[in-house]
XYZ file of C-alpha atoms in Angstrom:
457
model
C 74.247 -32.816 68.173
C 71.989 -30.067 69.402
C 68.106 -30.473 69.032
C 66.503 -28.322 65.930
C 64.403 -26.607 68.330
C 67.250 -25.294 70.260
C 68.635 -23.817 66.776
C 65.437 -21.913 65.967
C 64.781 -20.511 69.708
C 66.829 -17.386 68.801
C 64.742 -16.688 65.684
C 61.443 -17.357 67.766
C 62.747 -14.715 70.252
C 63.366 -12.137 67.337
C 59.685 -12.708 65.907
C 58.164 -12.773 69.224
C 54.388 -12.106 69.018
C 54.314 -12.921 65.409
C 53.422 -16.733 64.454
C 54.432 -17.672 61.257
C 53.172 -20.336 58.892
C 55.414 -23.122 58.939
C 55.932 -25.664 56.355
C 55.788 -29.203 57.406
C 59.462 -30.615 57.935
C 60.841 -33.946 58.294
C 62.690 -33.381 61.372
C 63.840 -36.625 62.514
C 66.336 -37.425 65.374
C 69.315 -39.265 65.486
C 67.382 -42.555 65.871
C 65.117 -41.622 62.696
C 61.850 -40.950 64.899
C 59.518 -37.982 63.782
C 59.185 -35.238 66.269
C 55.386 -34.804 66.648
C 55.958 -31.304 68.345
C 56.813 -30.015 64.621
C 53.886 -31.027 62.445
C 53.836 -27.747 60.626
C 50.232 -26.810 61.711
C 49.282 -23.128 62.190
C 48.345 -22.208 65.718
C 44.869 -20.232 65.739
C 45.274 -16.492 65.909
C 42.587 -14.764 67.875
C 41.983 -10.963 68.284
C 43.055 -11.101 71.982
C 46.567 -12.266 70.957
C 47.340 -8.814 69.113
C 47.370 -5.810 71.499
C 48.278 -2.161 71.213
C 51.857 -3.369 71.994
C 52.069 -4.661 68.679
C 51.675 -1.144 66.962
C 54.538 -0.190 64.537
C 55.461 -3.700 63.813
C 55.100 -5.446 60.530
C 51.617 -6.736 59.778
C 51.008 -10.274 61.008
C 49.336 -12.941 58.906
C 45.671 -13.600 59.801
C 43.565 -16.715 59.673
C 40.888 -14.990 57.301
C 40.844 -11.949 54.655
C 38.272 -9.987 56.851
C 40.905 -9.958 59.767
C 43.612 -9.075 57.468
C 41.571 -6.310 56.069
C 40.651 -5.011 59.540
C 44.189 -4.872 60.660
C 45.553 -3.188 57.423
C 42.665 -0.575 58.015
C 43.778 0.011 61.505
C 47.247 0.639 60.707
C 46.348 3.396 58.251
C 45.651 6.759 59.616
C 41.943 8.175 59.424
C 41.426 10.946 56.802
C 38.719 12.760 58.539
C 39.082 13.238 62.405
C 36.463 12.109 64.857
C 34.243 14.883 66.309
C 35.177 13.594 69.753
C 39.037 13.736 69.017
C 40.990 16.593 68.145
C 42.653 16.808 64.625
C 46.379 16.945 65.722
C 46.317 14.502 68.875
C 49.973 13.308 69.805
C 50.355 9.741 69.148
C 52.088 7.798 72.141
C 55.252 5.969 71.144
C 54.819 2.226 71.052
C 55.767 0.061 73.866
C 58.597 -2.304 73.838
C 57.803 -5.620 72.607
C 57.751 -8.502 75.124
C 60.127 -11.139 74.793
C 59.365 -14.234 72.803
C 58.206 -17.041 75.011
C 60.381 -20.293 75.000
C 59.596 -22.856 72.545
C 58.665 -25.301 75.296
C 55.710 -23.196 76.222
C 54.003 -23.724 72.899
C 51.114 -25.984 73.292
C 51.014 -29.177 71.548
C 49.706 -29.183 67.990
C 46.154 -30.423 67.463
C 44.747 -32.150 64.544
C 43.953 -29.940 61.521
C 40.339 -30.918 61.401
C 39.842 -29.588 64.844
C 41.662 -26.438 64.125
C 39.432 -25.889 61.009
C 36.397 -26.311 63.174
C 37.699 -23.670 65.464
C 38.506 -21.121 62.738
C 35.206 -21.461 60.954
C 33.225 -19.022 63.019
C 35.912 -16.490 63.221
C 36.306 -16.447 59.331
C 32.527 -16.416 58.546
C 31.993 -13.379 60.592
C 34.058 -10.337 60.091
C 34.957 -7.836 62.873
C 32.171 -5.373 63.615
C 34.508 -2.381 63.083
C 35.479 -3.495 59.397
C 34.601 -0.887 56.708
C 31.861 -1.453 54.293
C 33.140 -2.693 50.939
C 32.398 -0.129 48.088
C 33.188 0.009 44.344
C 35.063 3.183 43.535
C 34.092 2.964 39.735
C 30.332 2.137 38.517
C 30.200 -0.919 36.596
C 28.608 -1.587 33.083
C 25.428 -2.975 34.853
C 25.120 0.205 36.865
C 25.576 2.381 33.805
C 22.821 0.458 31.917
C 20.497 0.758 34.793
C 20.881 4.410 35.083
C 20.753 5.044 31.449
C 17.061 5.873 30.073
C 15.094 3.248 28.155
C 14.683 4.355 24.400
C 11.294 4.851 23.127
C 11.113 2.648 20.150
C 7.472 3.387 19.280
C 8.040 7.127 18.882
C 11.575 6.654 17.646
C 11.460 3.578 15.427
C 14.584 4.775 13.413
C 16.598 4.930 16.384
C 19.167 2.377 15.398
C 18.511 2.156 11.701
C 19.272 4.979 9.235
C 16.300 6.263 6.978
C 16.543 4.704 3.634
C 16.117 7.335 0.855
C 13.247 6.671 -1.610
C 14.279 5.471 -4.965
C 14.274 8.305 -7.636
C 12.118 7.581 -10.616
C 13.049 9.370 -14.079
C 15.602 12.123 -14.619
C 19.131 12.344 -14.137
C 18.562 11.031 -10.579
C 16.954 7.886 -11.697
C 19.393 7.274 -14.526
C 22.091 7.439 -12.036
C 20.512 5.168 -9.670
C 19.941 2.525 -12.466
C 23.414 2.716 -14.063
C 25.036 2.205 -10.491
C 22.489 -0.376 -9.434
C 21.402 1.608 -6.549
C 24.903 2.331 -5.130
C 24.439 6.164 -5.838
C 20.905 7.163 -4.561
C 20.632 10.919 -4.475
C 17.022 10.494 -3.502
C 14.156 12.066 -5.381
C 13.990 15.493 -6.837
C 11.853 18.273 -6.037
C 9.205 17.235 -8.589
C 9.178 13.542 -7.448
C 8.713 14.640 -3.893
C 5.600 16.778 -4.795
C 4.086 14.090 -6.442
C 4.621 11.612 -3.580
C 3.129 14.425 -1.268
C -0.076 14.347 -3.247
C -0.097 10.713 -3.180
C 0.040 10.674 0.552
C -2.821 13.365 0.771
C -5.021 11.367 -1.445
C -4.490 7.914 0.406
C -5.189 9.508 3.754
C -7.128 7.283 6.099
C -10.825 8.393 6.581
C -13.085 7.793 9.454
C -16.590 7.497 7.788
C -18.110 8.211 4.388
C -17.886 11.263 2.563
C -19.476 12.466 -0.557
C -18.417 15.153 -3.302
C -20.926 16.567 -5.729
C -19.484 17.865 -9.171
C -21.969 20.380 -10.832
C -22.097 23.271 -13.268
C -24.495 25.555 -14.772
C -23.259 24.950 -18.320
C -22.923 21.541 -20.196
C -19.799 20.526 -22.316
C -17.259 22.196 -19.919
C -15.536 19.082 -18.445
C -17.768 18.110 -15.555
C -18.060 14.333 -16.446
C -14.538 13.919 -17.806
C -13.445 15.642 -14.335
C -15.564 13.123 -12.317
C -14.072 10.059 -14.372
C -10.682 11.261 -14.238
C -10.781 12.074 -10.353
C -12.284 8.952 -9.695
C -9.764 6.838 -11.411
C -7.107 8.767 -9.532
C -8.612 7.965 -6.334
C -8.928 4.366 -7.213
C -5.003 4.412 -8.159
C -3.862 5.912 -4.597
C -6.588 4.823 -2.205
C -6.631 1.525 -0.445
C -10.389 1.391 -0.537
C -12.369 1.594 -3.831
C -14.388 4.924 -4.352
C -17.765 5.057 -5.946
C -19.207 7.412 -8.726
C -22.778 7.900 -8.994
C -24.469 9.312 -12.145
C -27.342 11.555 -10.921
C -27.421 13.548 -14.342
C -31.212 13.911 -15.246
C -30.331 14.638 -18.940
C -29.199 11.202 -19.787
C -25.746 11.036 -18.222
C -22.924 9.335 -19.862
C -20.731 8.707 -16.848
C -20.192 5.153 -17.325
C -19.760 5.333 -21.097
C -16.823 8.012 -20.396
C -15.362 5.436 -17.875
C -15.807 2.089 -19.797
C -16.162 3.015 -23.141
C -19.406 2.965 -25.341
C -19.001 -0.601 -26.727
C -18.233 -2.181 -23.377
C -21.211 -0.534 -21.494
C -23.584 -1.833 -24.374
C -22.295 -5.350 -24.110
C -22.742 -5.420 -20.291
C -25.965 -5.630 -18.536
C -27.214 -2.087 -18.587
C -28.426 -1.710 -15.137
C -29.167 1.753 -13.996
C -29.863 3.943 -11.016
C -33.568 3.166 -11.439
C -32.936 -0.511 -11.210
C -31.227 -0.029 -7.882
C -34.145 1.957 -6.430
C -36.565 -0.720 -7.375
C -34.695 -3.435 -5.511
C -32.901 -1.362 -2.826
C -34.777 -3.018 0.241
C -33.435 -6.500 -0.735
C -29.676 -5.169 -0.994
C -28.026 -6.123 2.504
C -24.400 -6.699 1.308
C -21.708 -5.453 -1.086
C -22.163 -8.634 -3.174
C -25.868 -7.927 -3.719
C -24.897 -4.042 -4.442
C -22.376 -5.066 -6.949
C -25.182 -6.479 -9.154
C -26.230 -2.864 -9.892
C -22.835 -1.545 -10.369
C -20.125 -1.254 -13.074
C -16.378 -1.288 -12.571
C -13.645 0.543 -14.377
C -10.680 -1.019 -12.708
C -11.128 -0.199 -8.937
C -13.603 2.698 -9.531
C -17.195 1.495 -9.090
C -20.066 3.303 -10.785
C -23.756 3.432 -10.765
C -25.139 4.268 -14.392
C -27.544 7.012 -14.960
C -31.112 6.420 -16.482
C -30.765 6.701 -20.321
C -34.457 6.885 -20.915
C -35.544 10.574 -21.261
C -38.996 9.898 -19.814
C -37.536 8.532 -16.638
C -34.273 10.327 -16.179
C -35.754 13.417 -14.703
C -37.894 11.486 -12.304
C -34.972 11.074 -9.550
C -36.254 12.974 -6.296
C -34.255 14.119 -3.427
C -35.761 11.470 -1.176
C -34.624 8.656 -3.660
C -31.040 10.015 -4.008
C -30.837 10.162 -0.224
C -31.757 6.562 0.025
C -29.081 5.685 -2.330
C -26.638 7.785 -0.673
C -27.309 6.060 2.598
C -26.884 2.572 1.184
C -23.520 3.806 -0.512
C -22.197 5.188 2.764
C -22.433 1.694 4.264
C -19.695 0.212 1.906
C -17.703 3.046 0.411
C -15.554 5.764 2.198
C -15.530 8.151 -0.743
C -18.412 8.913 -3.212
C -18.396 11.126 -6.333
C -21.903 12.452 -7.535
C -22.057 13.815 -11.179
C -24.914 16.284 -10.782
C -25.430 17.415 -14.365
C -26.107 20.980 -15.210
C -28.325 23.246 -13.035
C -28.877 23.388 -9.476
C -32.784 23.339 -9.446
C -33.783 19.971 -10.590
C -35.691 17.490 -8.303
C -32.665 15.490 -6.866
C -30.214 18.554 -6.268
C -31.613 19.531 -2.793
C -30.728 15.913 -1.691
C -27.561 16.047 -3.159
C -26.417 19.286 -1.648
C -27.977 18.290 1.568
C -25.575 15.080 1.793
C -22.618 16.678 0.215
C -19.343 17.313 2.124
C -17.614 19.417 -0.458
C -18.187 20.673 -4.043
C -16.480 20.614 -7.220
C -17.319 23.658 -9.695
C -16.650 22.919 -13.417
C -15.695 25.912 -15.363
C -14.035 26.694 -18.712
C -11.824 29.460 -19.828
C -14.577 30.763 -21.910
C -16.132 33.941 -20.702
C -19.652 32.442 -20.334
C -18.173 29.465 -18.475
C -16.386 31.566 -15.848
C -19.553 33.857 -15.215
C -21.652 30.821 -14.726
C -19.041 29.336 -12.175
C -19.450 32.549 -10.318
C -22.992 32.717 -10.571
C -23.182 29.032 -9.014
C -21.129 30.118 -6.113
C -23.309 33.203 -5.507
C -26.410 31.018 -5.691
C -25.174 28.612 -3.104
C -24.140 31.308 -0.664
C -27.518 32.772 -1.037
C -29.617 29.323 -0.387
C -28.071 28.204 2.827
C -25.058 26.560 1.491
C -22.306 29.101 2.485
C -19.867 26.284 3.726
C -20.082 24.505 0.645
C -19.474 27.793 -1.490
C -16.792 28.883 0.677
C -14.878 25.278 0.467
C -15.668 24.630 -3.017
C -12.894 23.492 -5.635
C -13.190 25.443 -8.940
C -11.822 23.397 -11.958
C -11.090 25.084 -15.264
C -10.739 22.737 -18.023
C -9.189 23.951 -21.209
C -11.368 21.844 -23.464
C -11.763 23.907 -26.499
C -8.377 25.699 -26.645
C -9.821 29.081 -26.606
C -8.162 31.795 -28.547
C -5.102 33.879 -27.474
C -7.773 36.883 -26.968
C -8.925 35.091 -23.698
C -6.935 36.238 -20.688
C -6.751 32.805 -18.760
C -4.925 34.579 -15.780
C -7.367 37.113 -15.342
C -10.124 34.513 -15.410
C -8.286 32.472 -12.700
C -7.668 35.541 -10.605
C -11.400 36.386 -10.965
C -12.486 32.937 -9.459
C -9.750 32.144 -7.015
C -10.955 34.747 -4.468
C -14.349 33.142 -4.006
C -13.423 29.490 -3.572
C -11.021 27.426 -1.380
C -8.829 26.230 -4.239
C -8.609 26.741 -8.090
C -7.051 24.037 -10.390
C -6.563 24.211 -13.999
C -6.790 21.240 -16.220
C -4.623 21.815 -19.444
C -6.024 20.806 -23.061
C -5.786 17.254 -23.678
C -7.334 15.451 -26.434
C -7.855 12.420 -24.306
C -10.417 14.668 -22.465
C -11.463 16.921 -25.344
C -12.729 14.005 -27.480
C -15.724 13.094 -25.324
C -14.970 9.470 -25.505
C -13.315 7.143 -23.175
C -11.072 8.544 -20.392
C -8.141 6.495 -19.094
C -5.445 7.766 -17.269
C -2.788 5.964 -19.466
C -3.443 8.024 -22.295
C -3.556 11.490 -20.723
C -0.647 13.964 -20.649
C 1.368 13.938 -17.471
C 0.242 17.450 -16.933
C -3.316 16.305 -16.908
C -2.930 13.657 -14.709
C -1.140 15.905 -12.095
C -4.070 18.319 -12.442
C -6.437 15.401 -11.401
C -4.257 14.362 -8.613
C -4.322 17.987 -7.128
C -8.078 17.796 -7.625
C -8.262 14.532 -5.758
C -6.044 15.489 -3.091
C -8.085 18.819 -2.531
C -11.257 16.878 -2.107
C -9.803 14.506 0.524
C -8.227 17.479 2.277
C -11.838 18.758 2.658
C -13.027 15.623 4.503
C -12.938 16.662 8.105
């Protein structure tokens, strides 16, 4: 019986130069012994074993992936010709393959551990001519790294849809309530205007500001305007405003804000008491002892004694104004009638803007214009130019009076003109509260408050 090695010699001659991976076989002789020459180990393949004579033959198996990749690249034609080599260079035909060596010339197999030690350096270091490994398509990590980082500070709603404000009143509000908020058409034009007025009133201020409300004629809505605007500021602003009664003619600012009965029951501290103890006041708590509170509106009552009420001087008012500026960002000063009494020079000197009270009567419109002319001619041009004229329809003048003509007459000499409609809650001369006023009256006070805050620069 011939030896198995003799049967495979012809196959080895056909595949000369191409070692193959052999599986271990149990080749036993007739006497049952194992042939140690056929252990199935793979001989080491080195770059020297492959030569140019192997070109054109099937790719051989290599001992590492780097050698296999290098061999595959060597068989592919180059896309771009080398500068030193012409583009159309004839290729020499492959040489004839040498005959396979006989089986007997194969060296005896070595143990597998020793073979792995010999192959380790070759597998770790790829050939120097192997091409660099590059990705043909960018990965997700590359796309994220190349994309710009969103600015969440300047664009806070980048990933969140803006929520529409809840509509209040009207068909939009009724539809919102009936559907439980599923249908939100947003606020209507009127509500958007109201919200804009609220934003203007609640604007944050840097410092303390003072607005003087004055007129040349009494009984035309000066004190009611001070209370209504003060309550509106207290409703929308985060900081409480302060109102000072500097009327020398026994002003009733606190009575109009609290009511006559409540003011009489409380400790009637006035501006005179504040001046007598002003040196000992070093905190808001100490100042609160000399103030009255109508909700969040803080008030300093005027002197009710006729013999003392006209004694407030400009220097004394400036001392009070300096104290108030340490604790309040917005102050309103009810000046009373006239612009020539003792404290008026101090009030105008510390005022940031003015509110001129007027009425629809012919005399009221003329006096408002005279007040603006007097201010412009006595060194207060800026105050006159930026003044807010408020026309209160307190007495419901007859139809013979042309209201539009009066408004046009005064609007050209001031920054803004606002009309307050007739309202019994204002005309009665008693307590002024926002709850009992008409919506049109409340809106007028909101417009005045917004115009006042707009003038604080």
